Amino acid sequence: AVPPAGPAPRGCPCGSRRRVALRSPQVACKAASAVLVKTLRFVQNVPCFQELPLEEQLLLVRSCWAPLLLLGLAQDRVHLETVESAEPSMLQRILTARQQGEQGEQPPPRPPAPAPGRPHHGPHPPSAGEIQAIKGFLAKCWSLDISTKEYAYLKGTVLFNPDLPGLQCTQYIEGLQREAQQALNEHVRLIHRGDEARFAKLNVVLSLLRSINANVVAELFFRPIIGAVNMDDMLLEMLCAKL
């Protein structure tokens, strides 16, 4: 007799933790760098942004450069092609260590752990799950066929974030974010009169952005070309330059 079918096995989460890399790093990194320059140029051309003190400008850009970049990648239709990296899996490391122990070999020394409270800035290839989150965000944008004006209003909403600690012009920035959202809502109501849910769908795009870690974006697109250079330093230099 055939035994009754049990519950379907759950998918192993190991796949989402696999390490992946860009198939053509030079092409993708070059495209991302061009989008970053274009994005910062857009930011600098926003009159309300220019009226803020330089310290406030830098604080805003440091906090939102990654979501702004991802919006730019979506707007420019930059596709990501990835491959699994050659980093050994956890199982491979266990088996290798066990084999070395049986043969009397000493395993290679482990790198020192980062100091408590300090972020580790060493190379950390993004996992398949992290890359999939970025690809999912891009696919969502493309499925909505977001217009140039809608992208601009979304960028304004992301840029003017009044909830950042250390801001002095909180009320002014909050007002700018509200204006960006109102402009987006009015544009949607005017252009997409038959799609009452579009404004909510565009705000889902913003929620997807908030789930993507800026460190993952930096490792994926800029670590291969800037190495150990700090992203904050690079942003400060680009922001103060005439792009």
mmCIF file of C-alpha atoms in Angstrom:
data_model
loop_
_atom_site.group_PDB
_atom_site.id
_atom_site.type_symbol
_atom_site.label_atom_id
_atom_site.label_comp_id
_atom_site.label_asym_id
_atom_site.label_seq_id
_atom_site.Cartn_x
_atom_site.Cartn_y
_atom_site.Cartn_z
ATOM 1 C CA ALA A 1 0.000 0.000 0.000
ATOM 2 C CA VAL A 2 1.218 3.444 -0.789
ATOM 3 C CA PRO A 3 1.685 5.494 2.431
ATOM 4 C CA PRO A 4 -0.277 8.743 2.617
ATOM 5 C CA ALA A 5 1.589 11.770 1.406
ATOM 6 C CA GLY A 6 3.006 13.834 4.231
ATOM 7 C CA PRO A 7 3.394 17.597 4.322
ATOM 8 C CA ALA A 8 5.532 19.044 1.561
ATOM 9 C CA PRO A 9 9.135 19.545 2.693
ATOM 10 C CA ARG A 10 10.107 23.100 3.355
ATOM 11 C CA GLY A 11 12.581 24.700 1.025
ATOM 12 C CA CYS A 12 16.083 24.744 2.394
ATOM 13 C CA PRO A 13 17.136 28.311 3.237
ATOM 14 C CA CYS A 14 20.741 27.471 2.329
ATOM 15 C CA GLY A 15 20.194 28.569 -1.267
ATOM 16 C CA SER A 16 19.410 32.148 -0.305
ATOM 17 C CA ARG A 17 22.714 32.308 1.610
ATOM 18 C CA ARG A 18 24.865 31.188 -1.321
ATOM 19 C CA ARG A 19 27.479 33.740 -2.323
ATOM 20 C CA VAL A 20 27.073 35.213 -5.781
ATOM 21 C CA ALA A 21 28.986 37.722 -7.876
ATOM 22 C CA LEU A 22 28.347 39.799 -10.955
ATOM 23 C CA ARG A 23 28.847 37.890 -14.208
ATOM 24 C CA SER A 24 30.501 40.932 -15.817
ATOM 25 C CA PRO A 25 31.731 43.086 -12.906
ATOM 26 C CA GLN A 26 33.419 45.697 -15.099
ATOM 27 C CA VAL A 27 30.265 46.288 -17.145
ATOM 28 C CA ALA A 28 27.892 46.404 -14.173
ATOM 29 C CA CYS A 29 30.217 48.503 -11.995
ATOM 30 C CA LYS A 30 30.768 50.971 -14.832
ATOM 31 C CA ALA A 31 26.996 51.271 -15.337
ATOM 32 C CA ALA A 32 26.414 51.739 -11.593
ATOM 33 C CA SER A 33 29.139 54.392 -11.374
ATOM 34 C CA ALA A 34 27.560 56.318 -14.244
ATOM 35 C CA VAL A 35 24.148 56.102 -12.557
ATOM 36 C CA LEU A 36 25.640 57.307 -9.255
ATOM 37 C CA VAL A 37 27.141 60.358 -10.963
ATOM 38 C CA LYS A 38 23.820 61.039 -12.680
ATOM 39 C CA THR A 39 21.968 60.575 -9.377
ATOM 40 C CA LEU A 40 24.171 63.017 -7.460
ATOM 41 C CA ARG A 41 23.858 65.487 -10.331
ATOM 42 C CA PHE A 42 20.063 65.197 -10.018
ATOM 43 C CA VAL A 43 20.325 65.808 -6.265
ATOM 44 C CA GLN A 44 22.544 68.845 -6.715
ATOM 45 C CA ASN A 45 20.079 70.337 -9.190
ATOM 46 C CA VAL A 46 17.199 70.245 -6.688
ATOM 47 C CA PRO A 47 16.962 73.907 -5.521
ATOM 48 C CA CYS A 48 15.515 73.001 -2.105
ATOM 49 C CA PHE A 49 18.439 70.644 -1.490
ATOM 50 C CA GLN A 50 20.967 73.358 -2.324
ATOM 51 C CA GLU A 51 19.412 75.650 0.301
ATOM 52 C CA LEU A 52 20.342 73.213 3.076
ATOM 53 C CA PRO A 53 23.660 73.524 4.955
ATOM 54 C CA LEU A 54 26.418 71.309 3.549
ATOM 55 C CA GLU A 55 26.401 69.146 6.685
ATOM 56 C CA GLU A 56 22.687 68.454 6.214
ATOM 57 C CA GLN A 57 23.196 67.712 2.511
ATOM 58 C CA LEU A 58 25.924 65.202 3.262
ATOM 59 C CA LEU A 59 23.881 63.543 6.006
ATOM 60 C CA LEU A 60 20.933 63.077 3.648
ATOM 61 C CA VAL A 61 23.082 61.740 0.790
ATOM 62 C CA ARG A 62 24.977 59.332 3.055
ATOM 63 C CA SER A 63 21.701 57.834 4.239
ATOM 64 C CA CYS A 64 19.939 57.532 0.882
ATOM 65 C CA TRP A 65 22.585 57.140 -1.834
ATOM 66 C CA ALA A 66 21.866 53.388 -2.153
ATOM 67 C CA PRO A 67 18.060 53.618 -2.644
ATOM 68 C CA LEU A 68 18.553 56.586 -4.982
ATOM 69 C CA LEU A 69 21.077 54.546 -6.963
ATOM 70 C CA LEU A 70 18.681 51.601 -7.200
ATOM 71 C CA LEU A 71 15.924 53.903 -8.458
ATOM 72 C CA GLY A 72 18.407 55.191 -11.054
ATOM 73 C CA LEU A 73 19.346 51.641 -12.092
ATOM 74 C CA ALA A 74 15.655 50.843 -12.524
ATOM 75 C CA GLN A 75 15.068 54.030 -14.507
ATOM 76 C CA ASP A 76 18.005 53.267 -16.817
ATOM 77 C CA ARG A 77 16.944 49.612 -17.148
ATOM 78 C CA VAL A 78 20.278 48.209 -15.913
ATOM 79 C CA HIS A 79 19.964 44.397 -15.738
ATOM 80 C CA LEU A 80 21.988 42.296 -13.295
ATOM 81 C CA GLU A 81 23.526 39.019 -14.402
ATOM 82 C CA THR A 82 25.092 37.046 -11.567
ATOM 83 C CA VAL A 83 27.022 33.803 -11.058
ATOM 84 C CA GLU A 84 27.803 31.833 -7.926
ATOM 85 C CA SER A 85 31.113 32.863 -6.403
ATOM 86 C CA ALA A 86 33.902 30.379 -5.789
ATOM 87 C CA GLU A 87 33.699 30.789 -2.010
ATOM 88 C CA PRO A 88 33.548 27.301 -0.393
ATOM 89 C CA SER A 89 30.261 26.309 1.196
ATOM 90 C CA MET A 90 29.867 25.634 4.916
ATOM 91 C CA LEU A 91 29.776 21.889 4.202
ATOM 92 C CA GLN A 92 32.984 22.101 2.159
ATOM 93 C CA ARG A 93 34.721 23.981 4.977
ATOM 94 C CA ILE A 94 33.600 21.391 7.579
ATOM 95 C CA LEU A 95 34.718 18.447 5.462
ATOM 96 C CA THR A 96 38.033 20.101 4.623
ATOM 97 C CA ALA A 97 38.742 20.899 8.268
ATOM 98 C CA ARG A 98 37.838 17.315 9.279
ATOM 99 C CA GLN A 99 40.129 15.865 6.608
ATOM 100 C CA GLN A 100 42.987 18.102 7.732
ATOM 101 C CA GLY A 101 42.437 16.989 11.326
ATOM 102 C CA GLU A 102 42.552 13.308 10.354
ATOM 103 C CA GLN A 103 45.814 13.881 8.460
ATOM 104 C CA GLY A 104 47.367 15.832 11.318
ATOM 105 C CA GLU A 105 47.425 19.089 9.397
ATOM 106 C CA GLN A 106 46.847 22.424 11.067
ATOM 107 C CA PRO A 107 43.888 24.351 9.682
ATOM 108 C CA PRO A 108 44.671 27.828 8.355
ATOM 109 C CA PRO A 109 44.460 30.574 10.988
ATOM 110 C CA ARG A 110 41.127 32.361 11.195
ATOM 111 C CA PRO A 111 41.140 36.111 10.599
ATOM 112 C CA PRO A 112 40.734 38.223 13.741
ATOM 113 C CA ALA A 113 37.176 39.168 14.588
ATOM 114 C CA PRO A 114 36.267 42.845 14.257
ATOM 115 C CA ALA A 115 36.263 44.893 17.428
ATOM 116 C CA PRO A 116 32.913 44.978 19.276
ATOM 117 C CA GLY A 117 30.648 47.767 18.086
ATOM 118 C CA ARG A 118 32.682 48.406 14.932
ATOM 119 C CA PRO A 119 31.416 47.283 11.510
ATOM 120 C CA HIS A 120 33.505 44.837 9.529
ATOM 121 C CA HIS A 121 34.505 46.454 6.246
ATOM 122 C CA GLY A 122 36.264 43.471 4.690
ATOM 123 C CA PRO A 123 35.094 41.877 1.435
ATOM 124 C CA HIS A 124 31.722 40.184 1.924
ATOM 125 C CA PRO A 125 30.208 38.940 -1.334
ATOM 126 C CA PRO A 126 26.425 39.397 -1.364
ATOM 127 C CA SER A 127 24.310 36.275 -0.945
ATOM 128 C CA ALA A 128 21.842 34.989 -3.495
ATOM 129 C CA GLY A 129 18.977 36.190 -1.284
ATOM 130 C CA GLU A 130 20.372 39.717 -1.084
ATOM 131 C CA ILE A 131 20.851 39.856 -4.844
ATOM 132 C CA GLN A 132 17.342 38.496 -5.386
ATOM 133 C CA ALA A 133 15.933 41.350 -3.291
ATOM 134 C CA ILE A 134 17.609 43.855 -5.639
ATOM 135 C CA LYS A 135 16.426 41.986 -8.731
ATOM 136 C CA GLY A 136 12.914 41.828 -7.281
ATOM 137 C CA PHE A 137 12.913 45.574 -6.710
ATOM 138 C CA LEU A 138 14.047 46.253 -10.297
ATOM 139 C CA ALA A 139 11.429 43.867 -11.682
ATOM 140 C CA LYS A 140 8.715 45.598 -9.636
ATOM 141 C CA CYS A 141 9.697 49.005 -11.044
ATOM 142 C CA TRP A 142 9.738 47.692 -14.609
ATOM 143 C CA SER A 143 6.371 45.978 -14.200
ATOM 144 C CA LEU A 144 4.852 49.332 -13.180
ATOM 145 C CA ASP A 145 6.482 51.135 -16.148
ATOM 146 C CA ILE A 146 7.312 54.099 -13.914
ATOM 147 C CA SER A 147 7.574 57.406 -15.761
ATOM 148 C CA THR A 148 10.379 59.967 -15.518
ATOM 149 C CA LYS A 149 8.260 62.284 -13.357
ATOM 150 C CA GLU A 150 7.246 59.457 -11.042
ATOM 151 C CA TYR A 151 10.893 58.469 -10.594
ATOM 152 C CA ALA A 152 11.713 62.100 -9.749
ATOM 153 C CA TYR A 153 8.990 62.283 -7.089
ATOM 154 C CA LEU A 154 10.039 58.926 -5.641
ATOM 155 C CA LYS A 155 13.637 60.159 -5.430
ATOM 156 C CA GLY A 156 12.444 63.316 -3.689
ATOM 157 C CA THR A 157 10.546 61.224 -1.137
ATOM 158 C CA VAL A 158 13.661 59.126 -0.469
ATOM 159 C CA LEU A 159 16.077 62.075 -0.397
ATOM 160 C CA PHE A 160 14.180 64.266 2.045
ATOM 161 C CA ASN A 161 14.038 61.921 5.037
ATOM 162 C CA PRO A 162 13.218 63.897 8.199
ATOM 163 C CA ASP A 163 13.731 60.898 10.513
ATOM 164 C CA LEU A 164 17.536 60.869 10.331
ATOM 165 C CA PRO A 165 19.279 61.508 13.652
ATOM 166 C CA GLY A 166 21.456 64.615 13.657
ATOM 167 C CA LEU A 167 19.351 66.734 11.307
ATOM 168 C CA GLN A 168 18.740 70.348 12.307
ATOM 169 C CA CYS A 169 16.250 71.370 9.580
ATOM 170 C CA THR A 170 13.822 68.565 10.396
ATOM 171 C CA GLN A 171 10.572 70.459 9.819
ATOM 172 C CA TYR A 172 11.794 71.934 6.520
ATOM 173 C CA ILE A 173 12.906 68.522 5.262
ATOM 174 C CA GLU A 174 9.656 66.928 6.417
ATOM 175 C CA GLY A 175 7.746 69.542 4.428
ATOM 176 C CA LEU A 176 9.807 68.764 1.317
ATOM 177 C CA GLN A 177 9.097 65.056 1.640
ATOM 178 C CA ARG A 178 5.384 65.788 2.039
ATOM 179 C CA GLU A 179 5.472 67.970 -1.087
ATOM 180 C CA ALA A 180 7.155 65.179 -3.075
ATOM 181 C CA GLN A 181 4.474 62.703 -1.991
ATOM 182 C CA GLN A 182 1.660 65.134 -2.787
ATOM 183 C CA ALA A 183 3.138 65.868 -6.222
ATOM 184 C CA LEU A 184 3.389 62.136 -6.915
ATOM 185 C CA ASN A 185 -0.209 61.576 -5.830
ATOM 186 C CA GLU A 186 -1.507 64.447 -7.983
ATOM 187 C CA HIS A 187 0.494 63.260 -10.998
ATOM 188 C CA VAL A 188 -0.866 59.722 -10.643
ATOM 189 C CA ARG A 189 -4.453 60.944 -10.318
ATOM 190 C CA LEU A 190 -4.036 63.082 -13.435
ATOM 191 C CA ILE A 191 -2.229 60.594 -15.682
ATOM 192 C CA HIS A 192 -3.555 57.266 -14.381
ATOM 193 C CA ARG A 193 -7.176 58.069 -13.657
ATOM 194 C CA GLY A 194 -8.299 54.478 -14.221
ATOM 195 C CA ASP A 195 -5.749 52.989 -11.812
ATOM 196 C CA GLU A 196 -6.736 54.037 -8.318
ATOM 197 C CA ALA A 197 -4.223 51.654 -6.747
ATOM 198 C CA ARG A 198 -1.170 53.009 -8.599
ATOM 199 C CA PHE A 199 -0.144 55.448 -5.848
ATOM 200 C CA ALA A 200 -0.188 52.587 -3.327
ATOM 201 C CA LYS A 201 1.816 50.394 -5.729
ATOM 202 C CA LEU A 202 4.469 53.098 -6.062
ATOM 203 C CA ASN A 203 4.727 53.304 -2.280
ATOM 204 C CA VAL A 204 5.289 49.531 -2.231
ATOM 205 C CA VAL A 205 8.375 50.280 -4.337
ATOM 206 C CA LEU A 206 9.608 52.543 -1.523
ATOM 207 C CA SER A 207 9.008 49.825 1.069
ATOM 208 C CA LEU A 208 11.031 47.354 -1.040
ATOM 209 C CA LEU A 209 13.866 49.879 -1.116
ATOM 210 C CA ARG A 210 13.953 50.094 2.667
ATOM 211 C CA SER A 211 14.567 46.329 2.879
ATOM 212 C CA ILE A 212 17.818 46.492 0.851
ATOM 213 C CA ASN A 213 21.034 47.051 2.805
ATOM 214 C CA ALA A 214 23.306 49.824 1.525
ATOM 215 C CA ASN A 215 26.382 47.707 2.374
ATOM 216 C CA VAL A 216 25.172 45.048 -0.070
ATOM 217 C CA VAL A 217 24.851 47.672 -2.816
ATOM 218 C CA ALA A 218 28.354 48.987 -2.049
ATOM 219 C CA GLU A 219 29.906 45.496 -2.068
ATOM 220 C CA LEU A 220 28.158 44.518 -5.279
ATOM 221 C CA PHE A 221 28.762 47.600 -7.421
ATOM 222 C CA PHE A 222 31.692 49.546 -5.943
ATOM 223 C CA ARG A 223 33.984 47.273 -3.918
ATOM 224 C CA PRO A 224 35.404 45.716 -7.125
ATOM 225 C CA ILE A 225 36.501 49.170 -8.350
ATOM 226 C CA ILE A 226 37.205 51.229 -5.215
ATOM 227 C CA GLY A 227 38.620 48.443 -3.033
ATOM 228 C CA ALA A 228 38.969 49.591 0.553
ATOM 229 C CA VAL A 229 37.954 53.194 -0.160
ATOM 230 C CA ASN A 230 35.187 54.354 2.175
ATOM 231 C CA MET A 231 31.887 55.095 0.430
ATOM 232 C CA ASP A 232 31.294 58.116 2.686
ATOM 233 C CA ASP A 233 34.597 59.633 1.565
ATOM 234 C CA MET A 234 33.758 59.013 -2.072
ATOM 235 C CA LEU A 235 30.290 60.541 -1.700
ATOM 236 C CA LEU A 236 31.702 63.625 0.017
ATOM 237 C CA GLU A 237 34.228 64.101 -2.776
ATOM 238 C CA MET A 238 31.574 63.648 -5.473
ATOM 239 C CA LEU A 239 29.064 65.878 -3.714
ATOM 240 C CA CYS A 240 31.553 68.731 -3.406
ATOM 241 C CA ALA A 241 32.767 68.309 -6.989
ATOM 242 C CA LYS A 242 31.117 69.864 -10.030
ATOM 243 C CA LEU A 243 29.496 66.801 -11.543
#
